[in-house]
Coordinates of C-alpha atoms in Angstrom, one line a residue:
Chain A
X859 CA 0.0 0.0 0.0
X860 CA 2.5 2.6 1.1
X861 CA 4.8 1.4 -1.7
X862 CA 2.3 2.6 -4.2
X863 CA 1.2 5.6 -2.3
X864 CA 4.6 7.1 -1.5
X865 CA 5.9 7.6 -5.1
X866 CA 2.3 8.7 -5.9
X867 CA 2.6 11.4 -3.3
X868 CA 5.9 12.5 -4.6
X869 CA 4.8 12.8 -8.2
X870 CA 1.2 14.0 -7.9
X871 CA 1.7 17.6 -7.3
X872 CA 4.5 18.1 -9.9
X873 CA 2.3 16.3 -12.4
X874 CA -0.7 18.6 -11.5
X875 CA 1.5 21.8 -11.8
X876 CA 3.0 20.8 -15.2
X877 CA -0.6 19.9 -16.3
X878 CA -1.7 23.4 -15.3
X879 CA 1.3 24.9 -17.1
X880 CA 0.5 22.9 -20.1
X881 CA -3.2 24.0 -20.1
X882 CA -2.4 27.6 -19.5
X883 CA 0.0 27.8 -22.4
X884 CA -1.6 25.3 -24.7
X885 CA -3.4 27.9 -27.0
X886 CA -0.2 29.5 -27.8
X887 CA -1.8 32.8 -26.9
X888 CA 0.9 33.8 -24.4
X889 CA 4.2 34.4 -26.1
X890 CA 6.1 34.5 -22.9
X891 CA 4.8 31.2 -21.6
X892 CA 5.8 28.4 -24.0
X893 CA 4.3 24.9 -23.5
X894 CA 6.4 22.5 -21.5
X895 CA 7.0 20.3 -24.5
X896 CA 8.4 23.3 -26.4
X897 CA 10.8 23.8 -23.5
X898 CA 11.8 20.2 -23.4
X899 CA 12.2 20.2 -27.2
X900 CA 14.4 23.2 -27.0
X901 CA 16.6 21.7 -24.3
X902 CA 18.5 19.2 -26.4
X903 CA 19.5 21.7 -29.3
X904 CA 20.4 24.5 -26.8
X905 CA 22.5 22.5 -24.4
X906 CA 24.8 20.2 -26.5
X907 CA 28.0 18.8 -25.0
X908 CA 29.7 21.6 -26.9
X909 CA 27.8 24.5 -25.5
X910 CA 27.9 22.9 -22.0
X911 CA 31.6 22.8 -22.3
X912 CA 31.9 26.4 -23.6
X913 CA 29.3 28.1 -21.4
X914 CA 28.5 26.0 -18.3
X915 CA 31.9 24.5 -17.5
X916 CA 33.8 27.9 -17.2
X917 CA 31.0 29.1 -14.9
X918 CA 31.2 26.1 -12.6
X919 CA 35.0 26.2 -12.5
X920 CA 34.9 29.9 -11.4
X921 CA 32.2 29.1 -8.9
X922 CA 34.2 26.2 -7.3
X923 CA 37.5 28.2 -7.4
X924 CA 35.8 31.2 -5.6
X925 CA 34.1 29.0 -3.1
X926 CA 37.3 27.0 -2.4
X927 CA 39.4 30.2 -1.8
X928 CA 36.6 31.7 0.3
X929 CA 36.4 28.5 2.4
X930 CA 40.2 28.4 3.0
X931 CA 40.5 32.1 3.9
X932 CA 37.3 32.1 6.0
X933 CA 38.3 29.1 8.0
X934 CA 41.9 30.3 8.6
X935 CA 41.1 33.8 9.5
X936 CA 38.0 32.7 11.5
X937 CA 40.1 30.3 13.5
X938 CA 42.7 33.0 14.3
X939 CA 40.0 35.5 15.3
X940 CA 38.0 32.9 17.2
X941 CA 41.0 31.8 19.3
X942 CA 41.9 35.4 20.3
X943 CA 39.3 37.5 22.1
X944 CA 41.5 40.5 21.7
X945 CA 41.6 40.2 18.0
X946 CA 37.9 39.5 18.0
X947 CA 37.2 42.8 19.9
X948 CA 39.3 44.8 17.4
X949 CA 37.8 43.3 14.3
X950 CA 34.2 42.7 15.1
X951 CA 32.6 46.1 14.1
X952 CA 34.5 46.0 10.8
X953 CA 33.6 42.5 9.9
X954 CA 30.0 43.1 10.9
X955 CA 29.9 46.1 8.4
X956 CA 31.6 44.3 5.6
X957 CA 29.1 41.4 6.0
X958 CA 26.1 43.7 5.9
X959 CA 27.2 45.0 2.4
X960 CA 25.1 43.1 -0.2
X961 CA 27.7 41.1 -2.0
X962 CA 26.4 41.9 -5.6
X963 CA 27.2 45.6 -5.2
X964 CA 30.9 44.5 -5.0
X965 CA 30.8 43.5 -8.6
X966 CA 31.2 47.3 -9.8
X967 CA 33.8 47.8 -7.2
X968 CA 35.9 44.8 -8.0
X969 CA 35.5 45.7 -11.8
X970 CA 37.3 48.9 -11.0
X971 CA 40.3 46.8 -9.9
X972 CA 40.2 43.7 -12.0
X973 CA 38.3 44.6 -15.2
X974 CA 35.8 42.0 -16.4
X975 CA 37.8 38.9 -16.8
X976 CA 37.9 35.7 -14.8
X977 CA 39.9 37.3 -12.0
X978 CA 37.0 39.7 -11.4
X979 CA 34.4 36.9 -11.2
X980 CA 36.4 34.8 -8.9
X981 CA 37.2 37.8 -6.7
X982 CA 33.6 38.8 -6.4
X983 CA 32.7 35.2 -5.4
X984 CA 35.3 35.1 -2.8
X985 CA 34.4 38.5 -1.5
X986 CA 30.8 37.5 -1.1
X987 CA 31.2 34.0 0.2
X988 CA 34.0 34.6 2.8
X989 CA 31.7 36.2 5.4
X990 CA 29.3 33.4 6.4
X991 CA 32.3 31.1 6.6
X992 CA 34.4 33.5 8.6
X993 CA 31.7 34.4 11.1
X994 CA 30.5 30.9 11.6
X995 CA 34.0 29.7 12.1
X996 CA 34.6 32.3 14.8
X997 CA 31.4 31.3 16.5
X998 CA 32.3 27.6 16.2
X999 CA 35.8 28.0 17.6
X1000 CA 34.4 30.1 20.6
X1001 CA 31.9 27.4 21.4
X1002 CA 34.5 24.6 21.5
X1003 CA 33.6 22.3 24.5
X1004 CA 35.5 23.8 27.6
X1005 CA 35.7 20.2 29.1
X1006 CA 37.5 18.9 26.1
X1007 CA 39.7 21.9 26.1
X1008 CA 40.7 21.1 29.7
X1009 CA 41.3 17.5 28.7
X1010 CA 43.5 18.6 25.9
X1011 CA 45.4 20.8 28.3
X1012 CA 45.8 18.1 31.0
X1013 CA 47.2 15.7 28.4
X1014 CA 49.5 18.4 27.1
X1015 CA 48.0 18.3 23.7
X1016 CA 48.9 21.6 22.0
X1017 CA 49.9 23.1 18.7
X1018 CA 48.8 21.7 15.5
X1019 CA 47.4 18.4 17.1
X1020 CA 45.2 20.6 19.4
X1021 CA 44.1 22.7 16.4
X1022 CA 43.2 19.8 14.3
X1023 CA 41.6 17.5 16.8
X1024 CA 40.0 19.9 19.2
X1025 CA 39.4 23.3 17.6
X1026 CA 38.7 22.6 14.0
X1027 CA 36.9 19.3 14.8
X1028 CA 34.8 21.0 17.4
X1029 CA 34.0 23.9 15.2
X1030 CA 33.3 21.9 12.1
X1031 CA 29.5 21.7 12.4
X1032 CA 29.4 25.4 12.4
X1033 CA 31.9 25.6 9.6
X1034 CA 29.8 23.5 7.5
X1035 CA 26.8 25.7 8.1
X1036 CA 28.8 28.7 7.0
X1037 CA 30.0 26.8 3.8
X1038 CA 26.4 25.9 3.0
X1039 CA 25.4 29.5 3.1
X1040 CA 28.5 30.4 1.1
X1041 CA 27.5 28.0 -1.6
X1042 CA 24.2 29.6 -2.2
X1043 CA 25.8 33.0 -2.3
X1044 CA 28.4 31.6 -4.7
X1045 CA 25.9 30.5 -7.2
X1046 CA 24.0 33.8 -7.0
X1047 CA 27.3 35.8 -7.5
X1048 CA 28.4 33.5 -10.4
X1049 CA 25.3 34.2 -12.2
X1050 CA 25.1 38.0 -11.4
X1051 CA 28.7 38.6 -12.3
X1052 CA 28.0 37.0 -15.7
X1053 CA 24.8 38.8 -16.2
X1054 CA 26.5 42.1 -15.5
X1055 CA 29.6 42.0 -17.4
X1056 CA 30.7 38.9 -19.4
X1057 CA 31.0 37.4 -22.8
X1058 CA 30.5 33.9 -21.8
X1059 CA 29.0 31.7 -19.0
X1060 CA 25.5 30.5 -18.1
X1061 CA 24.3 33.9 -16.7
X1062 CA 25.4 35.6 -19.9
X1063 CA 23.7 33.0 -22.1
X1064 CA 20.4 33.3 -20.3
X1065 CA 20.4 37.0 -20.6
X1066 CA 21.2 36.7 -24.4
X1067 CA 18.3 34.4 -24.8
X1068 CA 16.0 36.9 -23.0
X1069 CA 17.2 39.9 -25.0
X1070 CA 16.8 37.9 -28.2
X1071 CA 13.2 36.8 -27.2
X1072 CA 14.3 33.2 -27.5
X1073 CA 11.7 32.4 -24.8
X1074 CA 11.9 28.5 -24.8
X1075 CA 15.7 28.6 -24.8
X1076 CA 15.6 31.1 -21.9
X1077 CA 13.5 28.7 -19.9
X1078 CA 15.9 25.9 -20.6
X1079 CA 18.5 28.1 -19.2
X1080 CA 16.6 28.8 -16.0
X1081 CA 15.9 25.1 -15.6
X1082 CA 19.5 24.2 -16.2
X1083 CA 20.5 26.7 -13.5
X1084 CA 18.0 25.2 -11.2
X1085 CA 19.3 21.7 -11.8
X1086 CA 22.8 23.0 -11.2
X1087 CA 21.7 24.4 -7.8
X1088 CA 20.0 21.2 -6.9
X1089 CA 23.1 19.2 -7.9
X1090 CA 25.5 21.4 -5.9
X1091 CA 23.2 21.4 -2.9
X1092 CA 23.0 17.5 -3.1
X1093 CA 26.7 17.1 -3.4
X1094 CA 27.3 19.4 -0.5
X1095 CA 24.8 17.4 1.6
X1096 CA 26.7 14.2 0.8
X1097 CA 30.1 15.7 1.7
X1098 CA 28.5 17.1 4.9
X1099 CA 27.3 13.6 5.9
X1100 CA 30.8 12.2 5.4
X1101 CA 32.7 15.0 7.1
X1102 CA 30.3 15.3 10.1
X1103 CA 29.6 11.7 10.5
X1104 CA 31.0 11.6 14.0
X1105 CA 28.7 14.6 14.9
X1106 CA 25.6 13.1 13.6
X1107 CA 26.4 9.9 15.3
X1108 CA 27.0 11.7 18.6
X1109 CA 23.7 13.5 18.4
X1110 CA 21.9 10.3 17.7
X1111 CA 23.6 8.7 20.6
X1112 CA 22.8 11.6 22.8
X1113 CA 19.1 11.4 21.8
X1114 CA 18.8 7.6 22.3
X1115 CA 20.7 7.8 25.6
X1116 CA 18.6 10.7 26.8
X1117 CA 15.3 8.7 26.5
Chain B
X572 CA 42.9 33.1 25.1
X573 CA 44.1 30.5 27.7
X574 CA 44.8 33.0 30.3
X575 CA 41.5 34.8 30.4
X576 CA 39.1 32.0 31.0
X577 CA 40.7 28.8 32.1
X578 CA 37.5 27.7 33.8
X579 CA 34.5 26.5 31.9
X580 CA 32.8 29.6 30.3
X581 CA 29.5 28.1 31.3
X582 CA 30.1 28.9 34.9
X583 CA 32.4 31.9 34.3
X584 CA 29.6 34.6 33.7
X585 CA 28.0 34.0 37.1
X586 CA 31.3 34.8 38.8
X587 CA 31.8 38.0 36.9
X588 CA 30.3 40.9 38.7
X589 CA 28.1 43.5 36.9
X590 CA 30.8 46.2 37.1
X591 CA 33.5 44.0 35.6
X592 CA 31.2 42.9 32.9
X593 CA 30.3 46.5 32.1
X594 CA 34.1 47.3 32.1
X595 CA 34.9 44.5 29.8
X596 CA 32.1 45.5 27.4
X597 CA 33.4 49.1 27.5
X598 CA 36.8 48.0 26.7
X599 CA 35.6 45.8 23.8
X600 CA 33.7 48.8 22.4
X601 CA 36.9 50.8 22.6
X602 CA 38.8 48.1 20.9
X603 CA 36.2 47.8 18.2
X604 CA 36.4 51.5 17.6
X605 CA 40.2 51.3 17.4
X606 CA 39.9 48.4 14.9
X607 CA 37.5 50.4 12.8
X608 CA 39.9 53.5 12.9
X609 CA 42.8 51.3 11.8
X610 CA 40.7 50.0 8.9
X611 CA 39.8 53.5 7.9
X612 CA 43.4 54.7 8.3
X613 CA 44.6 51.9 5.9
X614 CA 42.0 52.9 3.4
X615 CA 43.1 56.4 3.7
X616 CA 46.8 55.9 3.4
X617 CA 47.0 53.0 0.9
X618 CA 45.9 55.1 -2.1
X619 CA 47.8 58.2 -0.9
X620 CA 51.1 56.5 -0.9
X621 CA 50.4 54.7 -4.2
X622 CA 49.8 51.2 -2.8
X623 CA 46.8 51.0 -4.9
X624 CA 45.9 53.4 -7.7
X625 CA 43.6 56.2 -6.4
X626 CA 41.2 55.8 -9.3
X627 CA 40.7 52.2 -8.3
X628 CA 40.3 53.0 -4.6
X629 CA 39.9 56.6 -3.8
X630 CA 40.9 57.6 -0.2
X631 CA 38.2 57.4 2.4
X632 CA 38.2 61.1 2.9
X633 CA 37.3 61.6 -0.7
X634 CA 34.6 59.0 -0.6
X635 CA 33.1 60.5 2.6
X636 CA 33.1 64.0 1.0
X637 CA 31.1 62.6 -2.0
X638 CA 28.7 60.8 0.4
X639 CA 28.1 64.1 2.2
X640 CA 27.5 65.9 -1.1
X641 CA 25.1 63.1 -2.1
X642 CA 23.3 63.2 1.2
X643 CA 22.4 66.8 0.3
X644 CA 20.5 65.8 -2.9
X645 CA 17.0 64.5 -3.0
X646 CA 17.9 61.8 -5.7
X647 CA 20.0 60.0 -3.2
X648 CA 17.2 59.8 -0.7
X649 CA 14.7 58.8 -3.3
X650 CA 16.9 55.9 -4.3
X651 CA 17.2 54.9 -0.7
X652 CA 13.4 55.2 -0.3
X653 CA 12.8 52.9 -3.4
X654 CA 15.1 50.3 -2.2
X655 CA 13.7 50.2 1.3
X656 CA 10.2 50.2 -0.1
X657 CA 10.8 47.2 -2.3
X658 CA 12.7 45.4 0.5
X659 CA 9.9 46.1 3.1
X660 CA 6.9 45.3 0.9
X661 CA 8.6 42.1 -0.4
X662 CA 9.6 40.9 3.1
X663 CA 6.0 41.5 4.4
X664 CA 4.4 39.6 1.4
X665 CA 6.9 36.7 1.8
X666 CA 6.3 36.5 5.7
X667 CA 2.5 36.5 5.3
X668 CA 2.7 33.9 2.6
X669 CA 5.2 31.7 4.4
X670 CA 3.2 31.8 7.7
X671 CA -0.2 31.1 6.2
X672 CA 1.1 28.4 3.9
X673 CA 3.4 27.0 6.4
X674 CA 0.8 26.7 9.2
X675 CA -1.9 25.2 7.0
X676 CA 0.5 22.7 5.4
X677 CA 2.0 21.7 8.8
X678 CA -1.4 21.2 10.2
X679 CA -2.4 19.0 7.4
X680 CA 0.3 16.4 7.2
X681 CA -1.2 14.7 4.1
X682 CA -1.0 17.9 2.1
X683 CA 2.6 18.4 3.3
X684 CA 3.5 15.1 1.9
X685 CA 2.1 15.9 -1.4
X686 CA 4.1 19.2 -1.6
X687 CA 7.5 18.0 -0.3
X688 CA 8.9 17.0 -3.7
X689 CA 7.9 20.3 -5.3
X690 CA 9.2 22.4 -2.5
X691 CA 12.5 20.4 -2.5
X692 CA 12.7 21.0 -6.2
X693 CA 12.0 24.7 -6.2
X694 CA 14.0 25.7 -3.1
X695 CA 17.5 25.2 -4.4
X696 CA 16.7 27.2 -7.6
X697 CA 18.9 30.3 -7.3
X698 CA 16.5 33.3 -7.2
X699 CA 18.6 35.2 -9.7
X700 CA 17.8 32.6 -12.3
X701 CA 14.4 34.2 -12.4
X702 CA 15.7 37.6 -13.3
X703 CA 15.3 37.2 -17.1
X704 CA 11.7 36.0 -16.5
X705 CA 10.9 38.9 -14.2
X706 CA 12.2 41.3 -16.9
X707 CA 10.0 39.8 -19.5
X708 CA 6.9 39.7 -17.3
X709 CA 7.2 42.9 -15.4
X710 CA 9.9 45.0 -17.3
X711 CA 12.3 47.0 -15.2
X712 CA 9.9 48.3 -12.6
X713 CA 9.0 47.6 -9.0
X714 CA 7.1 44.4 -10.0
X715 CA 10.4 42.6 -11.1
X716 CA 12.2 43.6 -7.8
X717 CA 9.2 42.4 -5.7
X718 CA 8.9 39.1 -7.6
X719 CA 12.5 38.2 -6.8
X720 CA 12.5 39.6 -3.3
X721 CA 9.3 37.6 -2.4
X722 CA 10.7 34.5 -4.1
X723 CA 14.0 34.6 -2.3
X724 CA 12.8 35.6 1.1
X725 CA 9.8 33.2 1.1
X726 CA 11.9 29.9 1.2
X727 CA 14.0 31.2 4.2
X728 CA 10.9 31.9 6.2
X729 CA 8.8 28.9 5.0
X730 CA 11.4 26.3 6.0
X731 CA 11.6 27.9 9.5
X732 CA 7.9 28.0 9.9
X733 CA 7.6 24.3 8.9
X734 CA 10.4 23.5 11.4
X735 CA 8.8 25.5 14.2
X736 CA 5.4 24.0 13.8
X737 CA 7.0 20.5 13.9
X738 CA 8.8 21.4 17.1
X739 CA 5.7 21.9 19.2
X740 CA 6.1 20.2 22.6
X741 CA 3.7 17.2 22.3
X742 CA 3.0 17.4 26.1
X743 CA 1.7 20.9 25.7
X744 CA -0.2 19.9 22.7
X745 CA -1.9 16.9 24.6
X746 CA -2.6 19.1 27.6
X747 CA -4.4 21.7 25.4
X748 CA -6.3 18.9 23.8
X749 CA -7.3 17.3 27.1
X750 CA -8.5 20.7 28.2
X751 CA -10.7 20.7 25.1
X752 CA -9.1 23.6 23.5
X753 CA -10.7 24.1 20.0
X754 CA -8.4 23.6 17.1
X755 CA -8.3 27.4 16.5
X756 CA -7.3 27.9 20.2
X757 CA -4.7 25.2 20.1
X758 CA -3.0 27.1 17.1
X759 CA -3.4 30.4 18.9
X760 CA -2.1 29.4 22.3
X761 CA 0.3 26.4 21.7
X762 CA 1.4 26.2 18.1
X763 CA 1.9 29.8 17.5
X764 CA 4.0 30.8 20.5
X765 CA 6.1 27.7 20.1
X766 CA 6.8 28.3 16.4
X767 CA 7.3 32.0 16.9
X768 CA 11.2 31.8 17.6
X769 CA 11.6 29.8 14.5
X770 CA 9.4 32.2 12.4
X771 CA 11.4 35.2 13.7
X772 CA 14.7 33.5 12.8
X773 CA 13.3 32.9 9.3
X774 CA 12.3 36.6 9.1
X775 CA 15.8 37.6 10.2
X776 CA 17.5 35.4 7.5
X777 CA 14.8 36.5 5.0
X778 CA 15.3 40.2 5.6
X779 CA 19.0 40.0 4.8
X780 CA 18.4 37.9 1.7
X781 CA 15.6 40.3 0.6
X782 CA 17.9 43.4 0.8
X783 CA 20.6 41.5 -1.2
X784 CA 18.0 40.6 -3.9
X785 CA 16.4 44.1 -3.9
X786 CA 19.9 45.8 -4.5
X787 CA 20.9 43.0 -7.0
X788 CA 17.8 43.4 -9.2
X789 CA 18.2 47.1 -9.3
X790 CA 21.8 46.7 -10.2
X791 CA 21.4 44.1 -13.0
X792 CA 18.2 45.3 -14.7
X793 CA 18.1 48.9 -13.6
X794 CA 14.9 48.9 -11.4
X795 CA 14.8 52.2 -9.6
X796 CA 16.8 52.3 -6.4
X797 CA 20.3 52.2 -4.9
X798 CA 21.5 49.3 -7.2
X799 CA 20.5 51.3 -10.2
X800 CA 22.4 54.3 -9.0
X801 CA 25.5 52.2 -8.4
X802 CA 25.2 50.9 -12.0
X803 CA 24.9 54.4 -13.4
X804 CA 27.8 55.6 -11.1
X805 CA 30.1 52.9 -12.4
X806 CA 29.8 54.1 -16.0
X807 CA 30.5 57.6 -15.0
X808 CA 33.9 59.1 -14.2
X809 CA 33.8 59.2 -10.4
X810 CA 34.9 56.0 -8.7
X811 CA 34.4 57.7 -5.3
X812 CA 30.6 57.8 -6.0
X813 CA 30.6 54.0 -6.5
X814 CA 32.2 53.6 -3.1
X815 CA 30.0 56.1 -1.4
X816 CA 26.9 54.1 -2.8
X817 CA 28.3 50.9 -1.7
X818 CA 28.9 52.3 1.7
X819 CA 25.3 53.3 1.8
X820 CA 24.1 49.8 1.0
X821 CA 26.3 48.6 3.9
X822 CA 24.8 51.1 6.3
X823 CA 21.4 50.0 5.2
X824 CA 22.4 46.3 5.8
X825 CA 23.5 47.1 9.3
X826 CA 20.3 49.0 10.1
X827 CA 18.3 46.0 8.8
X828 CA 20.2 43.5 10.9
X829 CA 20.0 45.7 14.1
X830 CA 16.3 46.6 13.4
X831 CA 15.2 43.0 12.9
X832 CA 17.1 41.8 16.0
X833 CA 15.6 44.5 18.1
X834 CA 12.1 43.5 16.9
X835 CA 12.9 39.9 17.5
X836 CA 14.0 40.7 21.1
X837 CA 10.8 42.6 21.7
X838 CA 8.5 40.0 20.4
X839 CA 10.3 37.2 22.2
X840 CA 10.7 38.9 25.5
X841 CA 8.9 36.0 27.3
X842 CA 11.2 33.4 25.6
X843 CA 14.0 31.7 27.5
X844 CA 16.6 32.4 24.9
X845 CA 16.0 36.1 25.3
X846 CA 15.4 36.3 29.0
X847 CA 18.7 34.5 29.7
X848 CA 20.5 37.0 27.5
X849 CA 22.4 39.4 29.8
X850 CA 21.9 43.1 28.7
X851 CA 25.3 44.9 28.1

């Protein structure tokens, strides 16, 4: 019974929605709303392996590069600031202000420095993504279990070992939260920087379709971007489950033990 | 770090007297101000000694002069007004939608099961993907900004509402039931207050995202507001104006954060997480 019902529940609403979409667009009255089959038919010719390589791959590489740099910088600086209350006191207002600047407005600023090439796009992504990682790392490092800290000290665990096994490990759930937020910002900035100033990339291509009134093609671009977002979020979820396996296990144990 | 609080910080605050705490908060504020001054000094000196070109990064004194000049014009305040209006209206619509939909779906588990797949599909779609769509449907006016602001802020709040409604204490729920509270009274007196902290967290996250999206849409498609002003300033010959406007968006961001947090504290005055917080 539930074997039949469960997939049914999953697919019923999407099927209804696509049905509504189809019915609304069927007469061909609305130029801006193509029928779903027109979009599906446009998908293949628009996104061939060649265009994927030319337009989507550079975008994704820029996104991952910016995300990786932001992650490294954010965790390194966040650990340093989190471990030193003095440094924290000095830097907090400045960091809070920089975080409050909406990241896309940095695109015109970074363009003043770096022109409109790859460096600009990666820099913009780094500038936008680094804040959630940085601030979450600071919070995570501050919240490291004091008892474990004492144990470390009692066993004279210090230096790199302490950093790796106590500080970074203890802060890792928070760090992952920061990275998750950063990933969403990275996708937004990748698209925006390409929409704003670029001659290639997924964002650029979608805007070209829109300007050329190639409506079904524009829809395929939007859908492709959605799929990319889902794929990246899914991959991140997998990575998180591997990296934080000890943490999820701990929580489950605590829950079972508590009852 | 080691010398300041070797004991467990859990017990430390109780030992710290009010005066000492005030003193530490005071010295932290001084340090924060010093840090900000150092940052401003670097910004002022770096272009002056030629570390960076002053056309790329004008000294902060130049930027502040431009900012003061702009603050005397009505166009500047109109742009701020337009951005704030789009942000606030979008956030209100998104909050209302998320609360109504979140509560009705959470109270009808069957409906929730039907919508999960669609929600999980729509949620990770980056909101900026909808920019071309918004342009085609609404042109470059307020409608486009609102569409994207509502879409982006809605998910932040909606997910929190679902989590909040799911987190209701079953004992409280059963108690209300055994006292024969009506369904409406249970929502009003049990579900709503337990979900409120989650809802407000969602609103806080949504407020930040809504501001980002409002400025972004203005920047990219030229809908009226601060973002459009930045795009115009970039094509002009005065880089200091770009920085002055970016500073303005930063101040706006800080005000949004502070404002939403203050509202949250007020509305959750009764809640343990706020009551335990020590005012500094």
